[in-house]
Every structure is written in structure tokens, then in C-alpha cells.
Amino acid sequence: MKTNQQLKSSSTANLLIMQELINQELIRRQKRTLAIDERLKIRDLPLRAVTRSTLLLDIKRHIDTAVSVENITIQHLLYQLPPDYWHSFGRSYPKYYVELKDALLQKEIDLRVLVE
């Protein structure tokens, strides 16, 4: 509701600037996802069950989806998650973050690609 009020009270120039920033963010996310196998899912990563379940529960809190989070590809998650998600996950769960980083490296994905 607050966002709608802000949009209504914003000038057209400000809205165009916001639109351009959103477009730039979408292009940036699209470029970084091209390096990742489009079929790779979190369940395909070599993670311990506790790490996988913690990650899936945390992701579920950040995105709105009708399908199981386990069935969403990592590429799709990159579009859905907030830009700073991986940093906050690393701060909240440092041990699981390291394990996730290692699992991604085994799949030849550098976590910096996700974080940038």
C-alpha cells in the first residue's frame, strides 16, 4: 500500500529513473545466470540434509512460489531472491554457507557469480 502511494506521488521523471534501474538490475541478473546450468536445482547439490533443509526453509521465507522450493532451478532462484540474499545467508548460517560454497564449486559454479 505504501509503495502504491509513493508511486502515485512520484514524478514521471522519477518513475522513469526507477524503471531504468529495475531494467539494469534484471539485465545484470540475466547475465550472471547464463553461466549456470539451467537444469541445476538445489537438491542436485552435494549438501548434507541439514544444510539443504536450512537453505530451502530460508529461501522459502524470501520468495513466493506455488511449487516446491526443491524443484526450482538455481537460475530461477537468482531472479526471485533479493540481491543481497547470499550475503545475509552467509551471515546467518556461516557453516552452511561454506558447505554451499564448496558444493557449488564441485558443480563448477563460483559463488561470486551468485553474489555479485
PDB file of C-alpha atoms in Angstrom:
ATOM      1  CA  MET A   1       0.000   0.000   0.000  1.00  0.00           C
ATOM      2  CA  LYS A   2       2.792   2.419   0.904  1.00  0.00           C
ATOM      3  CA  THR A   3       4.564   1.645  -2.381  1.00  0.00           C
ATOM      4  CA  ASN A   4       1.424   2.491  -4.360  1.00  0.00           C
ATOM      5  CA  GLN A   5       1.142   5.844  -2.584  1.00  0.00           C
ATOM      6  CA  GLN A   6       4.801   6.584  -3.278  1.00  0.00           C
ATOM      7  CA  LEU A   7       4.369   5.738  -6.949  1.00  0.00           C
ATOM      8  CA  LYS A   8       1.283   7.940  -7.269  1.00  0.00           C
ATOM      9  CA  SER A   9       3.067  10.886  -5.692  1.00  0.00           C
ATOM     10  CA  SER A  10       6.290  10.439  -7.705  1.00  0.00           C
ATOM     11  CA  SER A  11       7.011  12.488 -10.777  1.00  0.00           C
ATOM     12  CA  THR A  12       7.212  10.829 -14.168  1.00  0.00           C
ATOM     13  CA  ALA A  13      10.946  11.519 -14.283  1.00  0.00           C
ATOM     14  CA  ASN A  14      11.480   9.667 -11.002  1.00  0.00           C
ATOM     15  CA  LEU A  15       9.386   6.753 -12.235  1.00  0.00           C
ATOM     16  CA  LEU A  16      11.436   6.561 -15.434  1.00  0.00           C
ATOM     17  CA  ILE A  17      14.642   6.550 -13.393  1.00  0.00           C
ATOM     18  CA  MET A  18      13.276   3.751 -11.179  1.00  0.00           C
ATOM     19  CA  GLN A  19      12.218   1.804 -14.270  1.00  0.00           C
ATOM     20  CA  GLU A  20      15.699   2.157 -15.762  1.00  0.00           C
ATOM     21  CA  LEU A  21      17.308   0.961 -12.513  1.00  0.00           C
ATOM     22  CA  ILE A  22      14.991  -2.047 -12.423  1.00  0.00           C
ATOM     23  CA  ASN A  23      15.801  -2.856 -16.049  1.00  0.00           C
ATOM     24  CA  GLN A  24      19.534  -2.629 -15.335  1.00  0.00           C
ATOM     25  CA  GLU A  25      19.156  -4.976 -12.359  1.00  0.00           C
ATOM     26  CA  LEU A  26      17.236  -7.506 -14.476  1.00  0.00           C
ATOM     27  CA  ILE A  27      19.901  -7.389 -17.189  1.00  0.00           C
ATOM     28  CA  ARG A  28      22.642  -7.850 -14.577  1.00  0.00           C
ATOM     29  CA  ARG A  29      20.851 -10.857 -13.083  1.00  0.00           C
ATOM     30  CA  GLN A  30      20.265 -12.354 -16.508  1.00  0.00           C
ATOM     31  CA  LYS A  31      23.952 -12.093 -17.406  1.00  0.00           C
ATOM     32  CA  ARG A  32      25.116 -13.793 -14.232  1.00  0.00           C
ATOM     33  CA  THR A  33      22.645 -16.656 -14.593  1.00  0.00           C
ATOM     34  CA  LEU A  34      23.804 -17.560 -18.088  1.00  0.00           C
ATOM     35  CA  ALA A  35      26.910 -19.160 -16.586  1.00  0.00           C
ATOM     36  CA  ILE A  36      24.826 -21.652 -14.594  1.00  0.00           C
ATOM     37  CA  ASP A  37      23.342 -24.892 -15.922  1.00  0.00           C
ATOM     38  CA  GLU A  38      19.651 -24.183 -16.412  1.00  0.00           C
ATOM     39  CA  ARG A  39      18.632 -27.589 -15.021  1.00  0.00           C
ATOM     40  CA  LEU A  40      20.657 -27.425 -11.794  1.00  0.00           C
ATOM     41  CA  LYS A  41      18.495 -27.495  -8.664  1.00  0.00           C
ATOM     42  CA  ILE A  42      19.426 -27.204  -5.012  1.00  0.00           C
ATOM     43  CA  ARG A  43      18.547 -30.853  -4.498  1.00  0.00           C
ATOM     44  CA  ASP A  44      21.259 -31.699  -7.073  1.00  0.00           C
ATOM     45  CA  LEU A  45      23.995 -30.107  -4.966  1.00  0.00           C
ATOM     46  CA  PRO A  46      26.104 -32.392  -2.752  1.00  0.00           C
ATOM     47  CA  LEU A  47      24.892 -30.968   0.578  1.00  0.00           C
ATOM     48  CA  ARG A  48      24.194 -32.591   3.918  1.00  0.00           C
ATOM     49  CA  ALA A  49      20.472 -32.911   4.682  1.00  0.00           C
ATOM     50  CA  VAL A  50      20.604 -30.324   7.479  1.00  0.00           C
ATOM     51  CA  THR A  51      22.295 -27.789   5.196  1.00  0.00           C
ATOM     52  CA  ARG A  52      19.853 -28.425   2.361  1.00  0.00           C
ATOM     53  CA  SER A  53      16.779 -28.154   4.593  1.00  0.00           C
ATOM     54  CA  THR A  54      18.076 -24.972   6.265  1.00  0.00           C
ATOM     55  CA  LEU A  55      18.767 -23.418   2.878  1.00  0.00           C
ATOM     56  CA  LEU A  56      15.369 -24.425   1.472  1.00  0.00           C
ATOM     57  CA  LEU A  57      13.497 -23.100   4.515  1.00  0.00           C
ATOM     58  CA  ASP A  58      15.400 -19.830   4.358  1.00  0.00           C
ATOM     59  CA  ILE A  59      14.731 -19.451   0.630  1.00  0.00           C
ATOM     60  CA  LYS A  60      11.051 -20.215   1.170  1.00  0.00           C
ATOM     61  CA  ARG A  61      10.843 -17.221   3.519  1.00  0.00           C
ATOM     62  CA  HIS A  62      12.221 -14.933   0.809  1.00  0.00           C
ATOM     63  CA  ILE A  63      10.230 -15.942  -2.269  1.00  0.00           C
ATOM     64  CA  ASP A  64       6.599 -16.509  -3.089  1.00  0.00           C
ATOM     65  CA  THR A  65       6.097 -19.682  -5.088  1.00  0.00           C
ATOM     66  CA  ALA A  66       3.352 -22.222  -5.569  1.00  0.00           C
ATOM     67  CA  VAL A  67       5.734 -25.074  -6.374  1.00  0.00           C
ATOM     68  CA  SER A  68       8.124 -26.786  -4.014  1.00  0.00           C
ATOM     69  CA  VAL A  69      11.322 -24.816  -3.499  1.00  0.00           C
ATOM     70  CA  GLU A  70      13.277 -28.032  -4.117  1.00  0.00           C
ATOM     71  CA  ASN A  71      12.022 -28.107  -7.703  1.00  0.00           C
ATOM     72  CA  ILE A  72      13.096 -24.559  -8.556  1.00  0.00           C
ATOM     73  CA  THR A  73      16.301 -24.254 -10.532  1.00  0.00           C
ATOM     74  CA  ILE A  74      19.166 -22.157  -9.214  1.00  0.00           C
ATOM     75  CA  GLN A  75      18.793 -19.899 -12.254  1.00  0.00           C
ATOM     76  CA  HIS A  76      15.165 -19.225 -11.308  1.00  0.00           C
ATOM     77  CA  LEU A  77      16.160 -18.550  -7.702  1.00  0.00           C
ATOM     78  CA  LEU A  78      18.588 -15.865  -8.832  1.00  0.00           C
ATOM     79  CA  TYR A  79      15.704 -13.949 -10.361  1.00  0.00           C
ATOM     80  CA  GLN A  80      13.480 -14.417  -7.310  1.00  0.00           C
ATOM     81  CA  LEU A  81      15.854 -13.776  -4.406  1.00  0.00           C
ATOM     82  CA  PRO A  82      16.820 -10.274  -3.270  1.00  0.00           C
ATOM     83  CA  PRO A  83      20.272  -9.138  -4.480  1.00  0.00           C
ATOM     84  CA  ASP A  84      21.855  -9.373  -1.018  1.00  0.00           C
ATOM     85  CA  TYR A  85      20.331 -12.757  -0.159  1.00  0.00           C
ATOM     86  CA  TRP A  86      23.546 -14.814  -0.305  1.00  0.00           C
ATOM     87  CA  HIS A  87      25.387 -12.323   1.904  1.00  0.00           C
ATOM     88  CA  SER A  88      22.641 -12.470   4.534  1.00  0.00           C
ATOM     89  CA  PHE A  89      22.538 -16.281   4.350  1.00  0.00           C
ATOM     90  CA  GLY A  90      26.303 -16.326   4.920  1.00  0.00           C
ATOM     91  CA  ARG A  91      25.979 -14.073   7.971  1.00  0.00           C
ATOM     92  CA  SER A  92      23.075 -16.071   9.412  1.00  0.00           C
ATOM     93  CA  TYR A  93      24.485 -19.535   8.722  1.00  0.00           C
ATOM     94  CA  PRO A  94      28.268 -19.280   8.169  1.00  0.00           C
ATOM     95  CA  LYS A  95      28.881 -23.043   8.474  1.00  0.00           C
ATOM     96  CA  TYR A  96      26.157 -23.894   5.937  1.00  0.00           C
ATOM     97  CA  TYR A  97      27.325 -21.071   3.666  1.00  0.00           C
ATOM     98  CA  VAL A  98      30.810 -22.615   3.459  1.00  0.00           C
ATOM     99  CA  GLU A  99      29.302 -26.017   2.681  1.00  0.00           C
ATOM    100  CA  LEU A 100      27.084 -24.459  -0.008  1.00  0.00           C
ATOM    101  CA  LYS A 101      30.096 -22.694  -1.488  1.00  0.00           C
ATOM    102  CA  ASP A 102      32.019 -25.988  -1.653  1.00  0.00           C
ATOM    103  CA  ALA A 103      29.036 -27.800  -3.203  1.00  0.00           C
ATOM    104  CA  LEU A 104      28.714 -25.119  -5.878  1.00  0.00           C
ATOM    105  CA  LEU A 105      32.433 -25.351  -6.641  1.00  0.00           C
ATOM    106  CA  GLN A 106      32.016 -29.103  -7.155  1.00  0.00           C
ATOM    107  CA  LYS A 107      29.422 -28.215  -9.811  1.00  0.00           C
ATOM    108  CA  GLU A 108      31.917 -25.700 -11.243  1.00  0.00           C
ATOM    109  CA  ILE A 109      29.948 -22.658 -10.085  1.00  0.00           C
ATOM    110  CA  ASP A 110      31.788 -19.902  -8.275  1.00  0.00           C
ATOM    111  CA  LEU A 111      29.623 -18.441  -5.510  1.00  0.00           C
ATOM    112  CA  ARG A 112      30.854 -14.996  -6.531  1.00  0.00           C
ATOM    113  CA  VAL A 113      28.746 -15.412  -9.680  1.00  0.00           C
ATOM    114  CA  LEU A 114      25.690 -15.677  -7.438  1.00  0.00           C
ATOM    115  CA  VAL A 115      26.748 -12.936  -5.046  1.00  0.00           C
ATOM    116  CA  GLU A 116      27.839 -10.217  -7.497  1.00  0.00           C
TER     117      GLU A 116
END
